[in-house]
Amino acid sequence: MSERYCVFGHPIGHSRSPRIHALFAEQCGQAMTYEAIEAPREDFAGAWHTFVAAGGLGANVTVPFKEEAYRVADVLSQRARRAGAVNTLVHGRDGRTYADTTDGVGLVRDLEAHGVTLDDARILVLGAGGAVRGVLDPLLAAGPRSLHIANRTAEKAVSLAADFHLQERGQQQACVKGSGYDALEDAYDVVINGTSASLSGELPPLPETLLAADGVAYDMMYAADPTVFLQWASARGVRTIDGLGMLVEQAAESFFLWRHVRPDTEPVRNMLRREL
Ligand code: ATR
């Protein structure tokens, strides 16, 4: 019998997760189904427990439920605890709900797949919302020289940087700093746009000297056409990468948590690119 998984969101109609997981399941010969479920805004916990009672084994969670999914969990991974939100739930054999966040791992894997070196890099992240909080831990674990978080509301960036600065990071000596856009420096190696400004076609105020000549601009968003941020960066001659690969990589990590099989992401990423 086919085993059940799903993605919860509200709205959920445009999610590409069912397509991605169907491709993974086919590639890996896994007998499973994966559907999109629009959970009621006021009762995410109820939707999860109903799904589990009907035989559901795991779920992805997207906007606006990532924080509520965190609260539903009985057991949180360390990276989920730091992120304060989760995108993956697993119904354990012991009946408990296990939760993890795979967005940050997805981002780092996609950067690696594109040959971007994070070790000793000067990284700038634009934005200080939930999406950014969720990727900081894996970014820091990749060993950058420095990580600067810049946000329209400067206090949010300062407070987010302070949260991560105080975390135990083993041998890691990265300097984590938060500020407004007025305190940006020159020549970052990797600039990651984690704001939702792309959705409204807007761009944070960025200086001409922001990127190093061999720097990389990455947008956690993706669309059929390059986002305004990536257009801005490519007009300045730097390499650009959108977030489609991050979407596929975070899905692959969730798939691994459920099925203990690691799909080959490249053909899936190529297929999705053709379908955009
Ligand atoms: P998400 O879950 O996508 O991170 P969020 O928590 O609402 O959503 O955060 C949105 C982020 O995009 C914030 O960093 C926000 O900046 P503020 O904290 O100052 O609101 C940023 N953002 C949204 N629209 C923006 C714009 N037009 N210019 C610059 N930053 C923008």
Tab-separated table of C-alpha atoms and ligand atoms in Angstrom:
chain	number	residue	atom	x	y	z
A	1	MET	CA	0.000	0.000	0.000
A	2	SER	CA	1.078	3.494	-0.772
A	3	GLU	CA	2.284	5.587	2.175
A	4	ARG	CA	0.943	9.116	2.627
A	5	TYR	CA	2.757	12.443	2.818
A	6	CYS	CA	1.597	15.994	2.183
A	7	VAL	CA	2.419	19.690	2.275
A	8	PHE	CA	0.332	22.002	4.471
A	9	GLY	CA	-0.075	25.673	3.605
A	10	HIS	CA	-2.678	28.400	3.202
A	11	PRO	CA	-3.007	29.009	0.327
A	12	ILE	CA	-1.354	25.924	-1.149
A	13	GLY	CA	-2.646	25.770	-4.742
A	14	HIS	CA	0.609	26.878	-6.386
A	15	SER	CA	2.976	24.671	-4.379
A	16	ARG	CA	5.481	22.741	-6.485
A	17	SER	CA	6.199	20.292	-3.657
A	18	PRO	CA	3.726	17.598	-4.891
A	19	ARG	CA	5.441	17.644	-8.286
A	20	ILE	CA	8.934	17.474	-6.765
A	21	HIS	CA	8.119	14.602	-4.412
A	22	ALA	CA	6.310	12.680	-7.156
A	23	LEU	CA	9.498	12.917	-9.250
A	24	PHE	CA	11.660	11.827	-6.280
A	25	ALA	CA	9.324	8.883	-5.520
A	26	GLU	CA	9.386	7.727	-9.123
A	27	GLN	CA	13.174	8.058	-9.347
A	28	CYS	CA	13.748	6.180	-6.079
A	29	GLY	CA	11.017	3.565	-6.554
A	30	GLN	CA	9.138	4.597	-3.426
A	31	ALA	CA	5.472	3.611	-3.071
A	32	MET	CA	4.132	6.847	-1.606
A	33	THR	CA	1.632	9.601	-2.295
A	34	TYR	CA	2.177	13.317	-1.620
A	35	GLU	CA	-0.721	15.740	-1.701
A	36	ALA	CA	-1.284	19.463	-1.046
A	37	ILE	CA	-3.574	20.245	1.896
A	38	GLU	CA	-4.936	23.688	2.678
A	39	ALA	CA	-5.103	23.676	6.482
A	40	PRO	CA	-7.425	26.158	8.216
A	41	ARG	CA	-5.452	29.196	9.415
A	42	GLU	CA	-6.696	28.814	12.987
A	43	ASP	CA	-6.147	25.060	13.387
A	44	PHE	CA	-2.909	23.735	11.981
A	45	ALA	CA	-2.523	21.250	14.854
A	46	GLY	CA	-5.954	19.785	14.101
A	47	ALA	CA	-5.064	19.360	10.417
A	48	TRP	CA	-1.826	17.522	11.275
A	49	HIS	CA	-3.470	15.195	13.800
A	50	THR	CA	-6.326	14.422	11.380
A	51	PHE	CA	-3.784	13.583	8.679
A	52	VAL	CA	-1.865	11.282	11.020
A	53	ALA	CA	-5.077	9.567	12.196
A	54	ALA	CA	-5.831	8.836	8.524
A	55	GLY	CA	-2.450	7.135	8.117
A	56	GLY	CA	-0.239	10.117	7.182
A	57	LEU	CA	3.466	9.564	7.884
A	58	GLY	CA	5.003	12.971	7.265
A	59	ALA	CA	4.490	16.477	5.961
A	60	ASN	CA	6.124	19.586	4.677
A	61	VAL	CA	4.886	22.832	6.132
A	62	THR	CA	4.893	26.170	4.391
A	63	VAL	CA	3.538	29.694	4.939
A	64	PRO	CA	1.868	30.537	7.314
A	65	PHE	CA	2.303	27.434	9.497
A	66	LYS	CA	6.048	27.009	10.090
A	67	GLU	CA	5.932	28.426	13.625
A	68	GLU	CA	2.777	26.497	14.506
A	69	ALA	CA	4.368	23.290	13.248
A	70	TYR	CA	7.243	24.035	15.635
A	71	ARG	CA	4.758	24.093	18.517
A	72	VAL	CA	3.054	20.860	17.397
A	73	ALA	CA	6.355	18.952	17.539
A	74	ASP	CA	7.191	16.586	20.400
A	75	VAL	CA	10.850	16.361	19.390
A	76	LEU	CA	12.798	19.141	17.628
A	77	SER	CA	16.142	18.840	15.871
A	78	GLN	CA	18.844	21.194	17.107
A	79	ARG	CA	18.759	23.258	13.912
A	80	ALA	CA	14.943	23.508	14.185
A	81	ARG	CA	15.232	24.787	17.744
A	82	ARG	CA	17.592	27.529	16.598
A	83	ALA	CA	15.420	28.415	13.609
A	84	GLY	CA	12.269	28.677	15.754
A	85	ALA	CA	10.245	27.225	12.870
A	86	VAL	CA	10.058	23.938	10.965
A	87	ASN	CA	9.180	22.832	7.450
A	88	THR	CA	9.213	19.057	7.964
A	89	LEU	CA	7.171	16.825	10.282
A	90	VAL	CA	7.649	13.097	10.748
A	91	HIS	CA	5.145	10.845	12.470
A	92	GLY	CA	7.374	8.496	14.464
A	93	ARG	CA	6.707	4.810	15.110
A	94	ASP	CA	6.448	5.740	18.790
A	95	GLY	CA	3.504	8.015	17.940
A	96	ARG	CA	5.475	11.205	18.564
A	97	THR	CA	5.833	14.081	16.080
A	98	TYR	CA	9.443	14.790	15.090
A	99	ALA	CA	10.250	18.129	13.441
A	100	ASP	CA	13.131	19.539	11.469
A	101	THR	CA	13.917	22.456	9.204
A	102	THR	CA	15.591	21.705	5.892
A	103	ASP	CA	15.553	25.149	4.232
A	104	GLY	CA	19.040	26.139	5.354
A	105	VAL	CA	20.579	22.829	4.346
A	106	GLY	CA	18.801	23.223	1.016
A	107	LEU	CA	20.333	26.670	0.511
A	108	VAL	CA	23.853	25.531	1.384
A	109	ARG	CA	23.598	22.400	-0.810
A	110	ASP	CA	22.373	24.461	-3.748
A	111	LEU	CA	25.215	26.955	-3.356
A	112	GLU	CA	27.654	24.020	-3.247
A	113	ALA	CA	26.010	22.449	-6.319
A	114	HIS	CA	26.713	25.724	-8.136
A	115	GLY	CA	30.347	25.611	-7.055
A	116	VAL	CA	30.063	28.569	-4.664
A	117	THR	CA	32.635	28.479	-1.854
A	118	LEU	CA	31.264	29.525	1.536
A	119	ASP	CA	34.354	28.597	3.515
A	120	ASP	CA	36.137	31.851	4.444
A	121	ALA	CA	33.619	33.877	2.377
A	122	ARG	CA	32.256	37.290	3.322
A	123	ILE	CA	28.514	36.670	3.244
A	124	LEU	CA	25.763	39.298	3.273
A	125	VAL	CA	22.146	38.293	3.881
A	126	LEU	CA	19.407	40.796	3.037
A	127	GLY	CA	16.332	40.561	5.281
A	128	ALA	CA	15.735	39.475	8.860
A	129	GLY	CA	12.391	37.656	8.764
A	130	GLY	CA	11.516	34.011	9.316
A	131	ALA	CA	13.018	32.896	6.003
A	132	VAL	CA	16.422	34.308	6.972
A	133	ARG	CA	16.355	33.020	10.548
A	134	GLY	CA	15.778	29.525	9.130
A	135	VAL	CA	18.988	29.485	7.073
A	136	LEU	CA	21.532	31.135	9.387
A	137	ASP	CA	22.661	28.058	11.264
A	138	PRO	CA	23.662	25.999	8.180
A	139	LEU	CA	25.267	29.096	6.602
A	140	LEU	CA	27.429	29.604	9.696
A	141	ALA	CA	28.279	25.904	9.799
A	142	ALA	CA	29.713	26.263	6.262
A	143	GLY	CA	32.561	28.316	7.741
A	144	PRO	CA	32.286	31.878	6.376
A	145	ARG	CA	34.787	34.530	7.475
A	146	SER	CA	31.923	36.909	8.258
A	147	LEU	CA	28.162	37.049	8.048
A	148	HIS	CA	26.403	40.413	7.837
A	149	ILE	CA	22.602	40.596	8.115
A	150	ALA	CA	21.108	43.825	6.720
A	151	ASN	CA	17.449	44.738	7.011
A	152	ARG	CA	15.097	47.666	6.300
A	153	THR	CA	14.161	47.606	9.997
A	154	ALA	CA	17.701	47.667	11.379
A	155	GLU	CA	16.769	46.564	14.923
A	156	LYS	CA	15.479	43.227	13.626
A	157	ALA	CA	18.819	42.504	11.940
A	158	VAL	CA	20.770	43.543	15.049
A	159	SER	CA	18.669	41.327	17.281
A	160	LEU	CA	18.828	38.351	14.888
A	161	ALA	CA	22.614	38.667	14.613
A	162	ALA	CA	22.863	38.795	18.411
A	163	ASP	CA	20.819	35.573	18.728
A	164	PHE	CA	23.201	33.708	16.458
A	165	HIS	CA	26.344	35.379	17.695
A	166	LEU	CA	25.749	33.958	21.120
A	167	GLN	CA	25.169	30.398	19.907
A	168	GLU	CA	27.807	27.785	20.515
A	169	ARG	CA	29.386	27.069	17.126
A	170	GLY	CA	32.299	24.811	17.997
A	171	GLN	CA	35.501	26.108	16.450
A	172	GLN	CA	33.584	28.602	14.341
A	173	GLN	CA	34.904	32.149	14.639
A	174	ALA	CA	32.684	33.902	12.103
A	175	CYS	CA	31.807	37.475	12.947
A	176	VAL	CA	28.003	37.908	12.781
A	177	LYS	CA	26.787	41.473	12.462
A	178	GLY	CA	23.352	43.051	11.974
A	179	SER	CA	22.514	46.519	10.638
A	180	GLY	CA	20.320	48.630	8.391
A	181	TYR	CA	21.145	49.126	4.707
A	182	ASP	CA	23.060	52.311	5.563
A	183	ALA	CA	25.917	50.261	7.077
A	184	LEU	CA	26.631	47.973	4.111
A	185	GLU	CA	30.264	47.426	3.284
A	186	ASP	CA	32.036	46.838	-0.040
A	187	ALA	CA	32.796	43.675	-1.964
A	188	TYR	CA	30.920	40.781	-0.357
A	189	ASP	CA	31.683	37.373	-1.895
A	190	VAL	CA	28.124	36.067	-1.581
A	191	VAL	CA	24.981	38.198	-1.248
A	192	ILE	CA	21.777	36.309	-0.463
A	193	ASN	CA	18.432	38.039	-0.828
A	194	GLY	CA	16.114	36.674	1.849
A	195	THR	CA	13.642	39.584	1.831
A	196	SER	CA	10.164	39.247	0.414
A	197	ALA	CA	10.777	42.453	-1.597
A	198	SER	CA	11.087	40.430	-4.839
A	199	LEU	CA	7.425	39.426	-4.516
A	200	SER	CA	6.392	43.043	-4.990
A	201	GLY	CA	9.127	43.739	-7.553
A	202	GLU	CA	11.002	45.965	-5.103
A	203	LEU	CA	14.676	46.209	-4.322
A	204	PRO	CA	16.385	47.218	-1.070
A	205	PRO	CA	18.716	50.233	-1.493
A	206	LEU	CA	22.030	48.635	-2.492
A	207	PRO	CA	25.324	50.415	-3.208
A	208	GLU	CA	27.106	49.870	-6.539
A	209	THR	CA	30.140	48.465	-4.740
A	210	LEU	CA	28.211	45.764	-2.893
A	211	LEU	CA	29.602	42.706	-4.695
A	212	ALA	CA	33.166	41.582	-5.253
A	213	ALA	CA	34.085	41.223	-8.961
A	214	ASP	CA	33.926	37.428	-8.687
A	215	GLY	CA	31.019	37.557	-6.232
A	216	VAL	CA	27.725	35.696	-6.436
A	217	ALA	CA	24.192	37.027	-6.015
A	218	TYR	CA	21.619	34.492	-4.793
A	219	ASP	CA	17.872	35.094	-4.465
A	220	MET	CA	15.953	32.696	-2.217
A	221	MET	CA	12.941	33.458	-4.449
A	222	TYR	CA	12.556	32.221	-8.008
A	223	ALA	CA	10.269	32.948	-10.924
A	224	ALA	CA	10.123	32.315	-14.671
A	225	ASP	CA	12.009	35.599	-15.151
A	226	PRO	CA	14.940	36.783	-13.010
A	227	THR	CA	13.895	38.646	-9.848
A	228	VAL	CA	14.562	42.392	-9.602
A	229	PHE	CA	17.510	41.654	-7.292
A	230	LEU	CA	19.090	39.232	-9.775
A	231	GLN	CA	18.498	41.687	-12.629
A	232	TRP	CA	20.254	44.359	-10.560
A	233	ALA	CA	23.186	42.019	-9.912
A	234	SER	CA	23.594	40.734	-13.455
A	235	ALA	CA	23.546	44.314	-14.778
A	236	ARG	CA	26.687	44.744	-12.625
A	237	GLY	CA	28.347	41.731	-14.189
A	238	VAL	CA	28.190	39.258	-11.300
A	239	ARG	CA	26.998	35.683	-11.339
A	240	THR	CA	23.364	35.143	-10.344
A	241	ILE	CA	21.480	32.114	-8.990
A	242	ASP	CA	17.781	31.911	-8.107
A	243	GLY	CA	16.116	29.842	-5.390
A	244	LEU	CA	14.686	27.032	-7.523
A	245	GLY	CA	17.572	24.737	-6.589
A	246	MET	CA	17.093	25.558	-2.888
A	247	LEU	CA	13.455	24.479	-3.205
A	248	VAL	CA	14.495	21.141	-4.702
A	249	GLU	CA	17.327	20.584	-2.184
A	250	GLN	CA	15.177	21.296	0.885
A	251	ALA	CA	12.617	18.857	-0.521
A	252	ALA	CA	15.330	16.220	-1.001
A	253	GLU	CA	16.395	16.579	2.627
A	254	SER	CA	12.776	16.157	3.802
A	255	PHE	CA	12.418	13.113	1.524
A	256	PHE	CA	15.539	11.657	3.121
A	257	LEU	CA	14.119	12.192	6.628
A	258	TRP	CA	10.975	10.275	5.671
A	259	ARG	CA	12.282	7.579	3.336
A	260	HIS	CA	16.026	7.305	4.239
A	261	VAL	CA	16.834	7.552	0.524
A	262	ARG	CA	18.634	10.487	-1.094
A	263	PRO	CA	17.243	11.415	-4.517
A	264	ASP	CA	19.407	12.800	-7.330
A	265	THR	CA	18.304	16.436	-7.403
A	266	GLU	CA	19.811	17.558	-10.700
A	267	PRO	CA	17.285	15.988	-13.112
A	268	VAL	CA	14.428	17.232	-10.913
A	269	ARG	CA	15.825	20.765	-10.863
A	270	ASN	CA	16.174	20.681	-14.658
A	271	MET	CA	12.633	19.405	-15.093
A	272	LEU	CA	11.206	22.131	-12.858
A	273	ARG	CA	13.181	24.794	-14.695
A	274	ARG	CA	11.633	23.665	-17.979
A	275	GLU	CA	8.170	23.789	-16.410
A	276	LEU	CA	8.493	27.346	-15.004
B	1	ATR	P1	9.559	35.732	5.517
B	1	ATR	O1	8.892	34.604	6.218
B	1	ATR	O2	9.498	35.662	4.010
B	1	ATR	O3	10.936	35.978	6.000
B	1	ATR	P2	8.805	38.073	6.999
B	1	ATR	O4	9.148	37.416	8.274
B	1	ATR	O5	7.551	38.897	6.902
B	1	ATR	O6	8.648	37.002	5.825
B	1	ATR	O7	10.057	38.944	6.533
B	1	ATR	C1	10.068	39.677	5.354
B	1	ATR	C2	11.438	40.305	5.179
B	1	ATR	O8	11.491	41.016	3.925
B	1	ATR	C3	11.775	41.335	6.250
B	1	ATR	O9	13.163	41.313	6.463
B	1	ATR	C4	11.321	42.639	5.589
B	1	ATR	O10	11.951	43.800	6.106
B	1	ATR	P3	11.322	44.511	7.447
B	1	ATR	O11	11.744	43.633	8.591
B	1	ATR	O12	11.965	45.843	7.488
B	1	ATR	O13	9.844	44.553	7.233
B	1	ATR	C5	11.789	42.394	4.191
B	1	ATR	N1	11.102	43.224	3.178
B	1	ATR	C6	9.841	43.073	2.712
B	1	ATR	N2	9.567	43.987	1.761
B	1	ATR	C7	10.683	44.747	1.606
B	1	ATR	C8	11.044	45.858	0.770
B	1	ATR	N3	10.192	46.373	-0.119
B	1	ATR	N4	12.282	46.364	0.893
B	1	ATR	C9	13.170	45.850	1.784
B	1	ATR	N5	12.897	44.797	2.602
B	1	ATR	C10	11.670	44.251	2.514
